[in-house]
Tab-separated table of C-alpha atoms and ligand atoms in Angstrom:
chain	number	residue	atom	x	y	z
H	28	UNK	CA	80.689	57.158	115.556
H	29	UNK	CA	83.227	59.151	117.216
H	30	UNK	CA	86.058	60.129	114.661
H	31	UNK	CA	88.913	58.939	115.772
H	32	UNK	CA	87.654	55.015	116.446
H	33	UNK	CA	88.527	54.929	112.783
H	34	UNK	CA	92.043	55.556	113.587
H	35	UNK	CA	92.021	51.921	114.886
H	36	UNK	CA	91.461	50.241	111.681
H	37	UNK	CA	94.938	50.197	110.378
H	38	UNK	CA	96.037	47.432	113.149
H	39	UNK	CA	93.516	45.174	111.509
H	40	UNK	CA	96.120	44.946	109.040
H	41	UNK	CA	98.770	44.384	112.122
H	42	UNK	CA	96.902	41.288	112.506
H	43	UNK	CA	96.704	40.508	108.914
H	44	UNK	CA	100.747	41.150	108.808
H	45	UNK	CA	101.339	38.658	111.380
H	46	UNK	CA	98.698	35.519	110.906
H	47	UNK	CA	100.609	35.348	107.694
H	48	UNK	CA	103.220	33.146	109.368
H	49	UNK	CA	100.696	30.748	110.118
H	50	UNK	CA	98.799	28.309	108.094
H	51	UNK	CA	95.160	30.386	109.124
H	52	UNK	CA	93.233	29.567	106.093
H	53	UNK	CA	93.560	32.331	102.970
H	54	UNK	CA	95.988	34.541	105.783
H	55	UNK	CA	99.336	35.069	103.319
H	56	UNK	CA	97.192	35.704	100.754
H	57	UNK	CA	94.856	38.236	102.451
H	58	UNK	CA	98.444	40.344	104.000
H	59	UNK	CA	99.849	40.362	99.852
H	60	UNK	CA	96.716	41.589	98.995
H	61	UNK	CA	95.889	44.319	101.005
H	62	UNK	CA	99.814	45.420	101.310
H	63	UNK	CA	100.449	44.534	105.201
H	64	UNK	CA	103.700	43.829	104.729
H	65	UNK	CA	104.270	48.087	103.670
H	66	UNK	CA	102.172	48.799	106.027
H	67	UNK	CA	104.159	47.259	109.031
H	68	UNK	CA	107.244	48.059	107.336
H	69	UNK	CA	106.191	51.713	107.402
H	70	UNK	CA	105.153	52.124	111.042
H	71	UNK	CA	108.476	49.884	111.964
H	72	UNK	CA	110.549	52.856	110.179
H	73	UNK	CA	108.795	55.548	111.528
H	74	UNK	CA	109.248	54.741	115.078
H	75	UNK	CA	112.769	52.762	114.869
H	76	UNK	CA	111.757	49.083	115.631
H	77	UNK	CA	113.463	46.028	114.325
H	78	UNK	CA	111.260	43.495	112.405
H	79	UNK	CA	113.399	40.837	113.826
H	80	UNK	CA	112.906	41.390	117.395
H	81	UNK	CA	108.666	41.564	117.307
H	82	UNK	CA	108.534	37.984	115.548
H	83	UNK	CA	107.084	36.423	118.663
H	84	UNK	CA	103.632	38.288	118.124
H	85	UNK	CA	103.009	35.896	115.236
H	86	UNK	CA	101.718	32.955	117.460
H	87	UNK	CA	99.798	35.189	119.583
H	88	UNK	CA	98.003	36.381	116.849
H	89	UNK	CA	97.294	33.083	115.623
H	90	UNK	CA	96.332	31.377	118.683
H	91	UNK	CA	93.778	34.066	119.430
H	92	UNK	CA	92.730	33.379	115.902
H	93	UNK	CA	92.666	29.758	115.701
H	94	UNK	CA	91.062	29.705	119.735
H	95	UNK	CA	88.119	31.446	119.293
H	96	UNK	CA	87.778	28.840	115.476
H	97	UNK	CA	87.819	26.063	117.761
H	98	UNK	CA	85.270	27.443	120.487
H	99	UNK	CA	82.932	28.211	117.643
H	100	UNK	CA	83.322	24.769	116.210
H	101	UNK	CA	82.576	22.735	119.625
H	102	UNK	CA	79.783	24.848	120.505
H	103	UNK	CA	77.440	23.334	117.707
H	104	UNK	CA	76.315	27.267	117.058
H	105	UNK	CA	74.987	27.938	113.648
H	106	UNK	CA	75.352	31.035	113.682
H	107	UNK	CA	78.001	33.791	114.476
H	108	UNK	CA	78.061	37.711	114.774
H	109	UNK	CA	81.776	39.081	114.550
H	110	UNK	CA	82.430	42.271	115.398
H	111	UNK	CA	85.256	44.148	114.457
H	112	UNK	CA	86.470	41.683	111.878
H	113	UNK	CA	88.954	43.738	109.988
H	114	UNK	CA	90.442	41.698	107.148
H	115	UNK	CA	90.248	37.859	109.147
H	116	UNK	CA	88.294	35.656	106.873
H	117	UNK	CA	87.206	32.883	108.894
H	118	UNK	CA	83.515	33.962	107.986
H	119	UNK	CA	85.137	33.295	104.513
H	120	UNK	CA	86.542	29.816	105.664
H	121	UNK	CA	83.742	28.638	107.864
H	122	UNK	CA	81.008	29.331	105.588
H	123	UNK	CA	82.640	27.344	102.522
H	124	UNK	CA	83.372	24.487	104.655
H	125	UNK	CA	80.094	24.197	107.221
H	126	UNK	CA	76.426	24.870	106.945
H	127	UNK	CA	77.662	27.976	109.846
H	128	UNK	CA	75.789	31.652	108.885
H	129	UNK	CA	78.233	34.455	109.047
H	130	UNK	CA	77.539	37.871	109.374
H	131	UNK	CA	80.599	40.522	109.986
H	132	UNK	CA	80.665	43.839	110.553
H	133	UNK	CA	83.490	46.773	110.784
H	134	UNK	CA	84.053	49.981	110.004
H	135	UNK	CA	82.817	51.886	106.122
H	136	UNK	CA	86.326	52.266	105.420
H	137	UNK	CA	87.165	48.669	106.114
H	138	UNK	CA	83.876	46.672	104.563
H	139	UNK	CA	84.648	48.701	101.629
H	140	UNK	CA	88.097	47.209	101.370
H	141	UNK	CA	87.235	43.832	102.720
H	142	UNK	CA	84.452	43.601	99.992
H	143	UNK	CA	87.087	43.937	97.196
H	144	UNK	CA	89.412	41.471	99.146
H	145	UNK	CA	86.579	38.857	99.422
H	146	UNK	CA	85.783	39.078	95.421
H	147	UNK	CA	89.168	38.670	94.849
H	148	UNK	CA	90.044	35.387	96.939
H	149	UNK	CA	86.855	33.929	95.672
H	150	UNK	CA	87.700	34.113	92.007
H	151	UNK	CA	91.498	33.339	92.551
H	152	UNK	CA	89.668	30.315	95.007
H	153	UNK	CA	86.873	29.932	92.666
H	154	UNK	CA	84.446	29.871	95.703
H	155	UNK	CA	81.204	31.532	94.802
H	156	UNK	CA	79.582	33.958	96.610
H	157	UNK	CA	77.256	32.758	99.672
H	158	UNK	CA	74.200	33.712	100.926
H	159	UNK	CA	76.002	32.343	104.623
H	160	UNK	CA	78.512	34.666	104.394
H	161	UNK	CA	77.465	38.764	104.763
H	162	UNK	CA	79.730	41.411	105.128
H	163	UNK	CA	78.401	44.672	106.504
H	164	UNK	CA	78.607	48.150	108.119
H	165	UNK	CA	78.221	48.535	112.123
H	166	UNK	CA	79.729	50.344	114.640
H	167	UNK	CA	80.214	48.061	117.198
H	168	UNK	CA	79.604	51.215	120.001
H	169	UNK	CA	75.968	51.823	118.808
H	170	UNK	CA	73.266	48.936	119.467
H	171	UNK	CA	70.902	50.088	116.454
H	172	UNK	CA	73.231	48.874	113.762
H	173	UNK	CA	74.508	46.285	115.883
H	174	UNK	CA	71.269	44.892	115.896
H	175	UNK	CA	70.212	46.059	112.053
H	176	UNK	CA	73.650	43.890	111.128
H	177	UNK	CA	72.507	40.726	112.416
H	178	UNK	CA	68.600	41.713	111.671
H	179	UNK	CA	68.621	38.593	109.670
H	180	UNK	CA	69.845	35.931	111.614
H	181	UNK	CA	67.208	33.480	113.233
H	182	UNK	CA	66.342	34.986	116.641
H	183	UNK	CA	64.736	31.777	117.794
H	184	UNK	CA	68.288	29.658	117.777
H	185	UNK	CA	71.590	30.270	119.866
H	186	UNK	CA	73.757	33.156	118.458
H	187	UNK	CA	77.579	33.679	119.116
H	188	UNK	CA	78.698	36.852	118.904
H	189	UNK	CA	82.947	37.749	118.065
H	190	UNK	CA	85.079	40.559	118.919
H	191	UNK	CA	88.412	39.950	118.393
H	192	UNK	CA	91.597	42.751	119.014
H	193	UNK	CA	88.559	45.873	119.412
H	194	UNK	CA	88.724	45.774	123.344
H	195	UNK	CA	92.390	46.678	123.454
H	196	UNK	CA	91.626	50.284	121.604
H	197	UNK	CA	88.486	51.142	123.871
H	198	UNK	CA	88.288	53.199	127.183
H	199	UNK	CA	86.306	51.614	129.661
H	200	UNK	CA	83.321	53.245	129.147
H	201	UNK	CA	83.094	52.834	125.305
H	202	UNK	CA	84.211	48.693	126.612
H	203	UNK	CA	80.928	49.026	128.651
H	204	UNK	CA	78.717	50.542	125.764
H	205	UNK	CA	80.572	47.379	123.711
H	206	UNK	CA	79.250	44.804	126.648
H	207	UNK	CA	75.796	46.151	126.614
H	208	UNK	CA	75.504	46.009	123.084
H	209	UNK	CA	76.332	42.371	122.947
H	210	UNK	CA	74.025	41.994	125.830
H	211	UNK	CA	71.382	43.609	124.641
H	212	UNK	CA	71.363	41.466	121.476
H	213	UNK	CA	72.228	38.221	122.616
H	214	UNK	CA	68.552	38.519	124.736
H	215	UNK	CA	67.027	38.862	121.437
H	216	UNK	CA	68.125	35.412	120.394
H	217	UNK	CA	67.353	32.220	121.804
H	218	UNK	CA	70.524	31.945	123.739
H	219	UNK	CA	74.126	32.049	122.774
H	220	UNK	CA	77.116	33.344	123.826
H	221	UNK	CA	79.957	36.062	123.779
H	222	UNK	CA	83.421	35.092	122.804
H	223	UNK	CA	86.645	37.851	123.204
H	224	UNK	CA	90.368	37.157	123.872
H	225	UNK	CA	90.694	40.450	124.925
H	226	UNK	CA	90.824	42.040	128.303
H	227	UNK	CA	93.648	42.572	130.217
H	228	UNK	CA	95.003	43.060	133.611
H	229	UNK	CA	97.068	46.187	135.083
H	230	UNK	CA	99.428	44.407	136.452
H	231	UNK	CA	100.043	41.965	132.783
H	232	UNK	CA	100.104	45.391	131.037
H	233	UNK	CA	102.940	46.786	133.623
H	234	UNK	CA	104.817	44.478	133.029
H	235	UNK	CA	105.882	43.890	129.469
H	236	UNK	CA	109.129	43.384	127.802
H	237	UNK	CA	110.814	46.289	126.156
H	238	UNK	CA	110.525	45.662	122.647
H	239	UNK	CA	106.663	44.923	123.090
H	240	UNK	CA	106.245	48.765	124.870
H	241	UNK	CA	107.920	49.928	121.744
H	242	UNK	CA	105.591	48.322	119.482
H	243	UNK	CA	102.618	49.475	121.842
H	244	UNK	CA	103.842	53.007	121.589
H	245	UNK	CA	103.857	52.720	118.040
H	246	UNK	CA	100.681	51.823	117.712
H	247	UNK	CA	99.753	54.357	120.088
H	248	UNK	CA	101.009	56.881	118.242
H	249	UNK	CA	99.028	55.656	114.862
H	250	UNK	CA	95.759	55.215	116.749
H	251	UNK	CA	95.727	58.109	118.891
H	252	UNK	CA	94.297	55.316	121.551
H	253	UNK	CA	95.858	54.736	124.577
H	254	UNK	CA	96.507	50.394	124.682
H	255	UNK	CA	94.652	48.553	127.127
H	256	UNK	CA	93.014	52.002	128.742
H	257	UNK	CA	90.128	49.410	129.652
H	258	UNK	CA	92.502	47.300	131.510
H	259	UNK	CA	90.800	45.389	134.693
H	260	UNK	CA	92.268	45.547	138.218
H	261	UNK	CA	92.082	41.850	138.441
H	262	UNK	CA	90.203	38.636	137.685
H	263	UNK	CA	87.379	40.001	139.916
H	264	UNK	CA	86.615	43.135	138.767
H	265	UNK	CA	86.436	41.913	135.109
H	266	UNK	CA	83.888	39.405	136.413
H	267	UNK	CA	81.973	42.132	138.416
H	268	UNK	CA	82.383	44.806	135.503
H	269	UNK	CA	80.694	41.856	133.296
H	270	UNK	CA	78.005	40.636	135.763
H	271	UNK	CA	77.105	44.324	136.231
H	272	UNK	CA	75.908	44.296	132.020
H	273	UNK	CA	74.420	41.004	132.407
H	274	UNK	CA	77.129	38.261	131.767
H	275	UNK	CA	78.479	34.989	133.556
H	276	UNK	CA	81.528	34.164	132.658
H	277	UNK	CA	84.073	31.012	132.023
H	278	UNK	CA	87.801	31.544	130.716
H	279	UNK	CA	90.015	29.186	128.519
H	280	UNK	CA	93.234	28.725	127.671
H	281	UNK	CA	94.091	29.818	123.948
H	282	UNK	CA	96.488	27.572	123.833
H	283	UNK	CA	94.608	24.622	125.165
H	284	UNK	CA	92.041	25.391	122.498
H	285	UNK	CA	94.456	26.096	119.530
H	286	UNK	CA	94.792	22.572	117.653
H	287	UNK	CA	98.574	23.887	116.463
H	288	UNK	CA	100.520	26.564	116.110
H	289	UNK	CA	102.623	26.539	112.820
H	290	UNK	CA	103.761	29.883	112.770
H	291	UNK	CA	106.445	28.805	116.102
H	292	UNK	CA	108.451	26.894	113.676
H	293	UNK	CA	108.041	28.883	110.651
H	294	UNK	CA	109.583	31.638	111.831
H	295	UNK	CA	111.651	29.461	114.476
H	296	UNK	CA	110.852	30.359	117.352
H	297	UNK	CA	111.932	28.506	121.114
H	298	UNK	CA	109.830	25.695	121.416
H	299	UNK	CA	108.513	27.123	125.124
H	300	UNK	CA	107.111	29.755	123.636
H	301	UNK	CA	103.399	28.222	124.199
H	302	UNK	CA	104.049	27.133	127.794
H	303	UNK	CA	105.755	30.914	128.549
H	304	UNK	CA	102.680	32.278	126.676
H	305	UNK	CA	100.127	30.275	127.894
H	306	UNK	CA	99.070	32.496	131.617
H	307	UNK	CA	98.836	35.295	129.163
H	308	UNK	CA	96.489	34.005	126.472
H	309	UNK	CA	93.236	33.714	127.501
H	310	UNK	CA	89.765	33.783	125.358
H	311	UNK	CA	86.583	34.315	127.406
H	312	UNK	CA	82.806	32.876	127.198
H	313	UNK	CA	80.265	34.737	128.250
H	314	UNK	CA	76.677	33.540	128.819
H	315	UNK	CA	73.777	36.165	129.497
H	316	UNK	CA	72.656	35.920	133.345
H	317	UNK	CA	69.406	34.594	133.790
H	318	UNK	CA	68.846	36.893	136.347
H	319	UNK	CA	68.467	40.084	134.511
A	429	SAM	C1	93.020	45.035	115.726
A	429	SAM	S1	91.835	45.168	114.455
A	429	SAM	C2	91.181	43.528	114.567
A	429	SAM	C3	90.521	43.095	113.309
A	429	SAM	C4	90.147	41.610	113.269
A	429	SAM	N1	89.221	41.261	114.312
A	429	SAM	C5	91.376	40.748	113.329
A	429	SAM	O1	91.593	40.076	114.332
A	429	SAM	O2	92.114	40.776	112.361
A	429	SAM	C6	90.568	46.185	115.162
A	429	SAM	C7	89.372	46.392	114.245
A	429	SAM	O3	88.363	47.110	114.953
A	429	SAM	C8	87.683	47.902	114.012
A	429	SAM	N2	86.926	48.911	114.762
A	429	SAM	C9	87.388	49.955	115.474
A	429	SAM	N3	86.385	50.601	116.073
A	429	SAM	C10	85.238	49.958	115.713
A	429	SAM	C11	83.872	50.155	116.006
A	429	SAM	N4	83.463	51.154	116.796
A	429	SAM	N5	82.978	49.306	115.479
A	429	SAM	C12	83.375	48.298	114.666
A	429	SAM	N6	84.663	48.049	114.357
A	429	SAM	C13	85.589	48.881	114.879
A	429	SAM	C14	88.780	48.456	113.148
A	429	SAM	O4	88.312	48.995	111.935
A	429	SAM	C15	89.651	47.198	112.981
A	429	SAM	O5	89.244	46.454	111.872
């Protein structure tokens, strides 16, 4: 693993901060336990942002959240690979509430905390522990533990594999060792499909408001990663850099496919917000090629 990916690892408690505002199963409890709150307040101070003007990243974080949920739940899969997971616990929610196995995977540093977090909410929850639900070790950039971490699914069914908020930390290349990973193991299975709601466009990146440049600097400056280095030229590239690995494509709307978003009145937010959002938020489906 190269040393600085796990330099990334503190934004998946960015995305714990901020699902908080919504009613995502277990999500305020998950951001009080592993301290999100100090966390956010800490890289707000050190780089002079207001709390007050970056509310509006709530409901994306949800709807990403609460999209790809909904995708998993129509697509009958009965199984699911997530990538990347950080501290989300919808392999947590979906395995206590349908027959679904869940394995996820993330960095040492991460499963190590995540572990702790998942004892935790189970006693508080009383939910014992289940043989659905693993939590494990892979770098997502290396196929051998890719594959090792979801060694013991059942190759003969359908497979879906997750990666939610990685893509936007990557280069291209290390987004094109990502693809071929996911590839690569998804032809092991007996079909299936890769869900991500994250690749962007040049021109979508070049154009963003101040105060969300801020908070992208910020992050920047935590991660050492450039933001959205992988970015696509446009629609067609992304689906010629994804044929090229082995992938047809379909996109949806996250907001189509988020049932509700609570956190837009919670923290009272304009009403338009989903139909100003909803160009932006997209969650795509890819489907090996038969060709290759
Ligand atoms: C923005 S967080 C998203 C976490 C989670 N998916 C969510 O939505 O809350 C990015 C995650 O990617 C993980 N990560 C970074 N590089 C990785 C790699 N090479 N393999 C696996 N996970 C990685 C980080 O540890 C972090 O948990």
């Amino acid at each position: 693993m190269a040393a600085d990916l796990s330099r990334i690892s503190v934004t998946a408690k960015i995305a714990a901060y901020y699902r908080q505002f919504s009613d995502i199963a277990f999500a305020r409890e998950v951001a009080r336990r592993i301290g999100a709150d100090d966390t956010f307040e800490q890289i707000l101070r050190e780089h002079g942002l207001e709390r007050d003007k970056l509310t509006f990243y709530a409901p994306m974080f949800e709807a990403r959240y609460k999209s790809i949920s909904q995708l998993i739940g129509k697509s009958g899969c009965s199984q699911v690979l997530e990538l990347a997971s950080g501290y989300s616990l919808r392999g947590l929610d979906l395995t206590q509430s349908s027959a679904i196995r869940y394995v996820e995977a993330d960095l040492p540093d991460v499963v190590a905390t995540k572990l702790t977090l998942l004892d935790d909410v189970r006693r508080q929850h009383g939910i014992p522990p289940s043989p659905l639900h693993v939590v494990t070790v892979a770098d997502a950039l290396e196929l051998e533990p890719v594959r090792t971490a979801a060694g013991a699914l059942d190759h003969g069914l359908p497979l879906i594999v997750l990666c939610e908020g990685l893509i936007g930390y990557l280069t291209r290349e290390e987004t094109e060792r990502l693809a071929s990973n996911v590839r690569a193991l998804l032809g092991a299975f007996g079909g299936g499909c890769w869900i991500c709601p994250d690749f962007s466009f040049k021109a979508e990146v070049g154009s963003l408001p101040p105060e969300r440049v801020r908070l992208r600097e910020a992050i920047t400056g935590v991660t050492q990663r450039q933001l959205d280095a992988s970015a696509f030229a446009d629609d067609g590239d992304l689906t010629a850099f994804l044929a090229r690995v082995g992938f047809d494509v379909r996109v949806r709307s996250q907001i189509d496919e988020t049932p509700a978003l609570s956190s837009i009145s919670a923290l009272g937010l304009s009403p338009t917000w989903a139909e100003r959002m909803r160009p932006l938020l997209r969650v795509w489906v890819m489907t090996p090629r038969s060709t290759s």
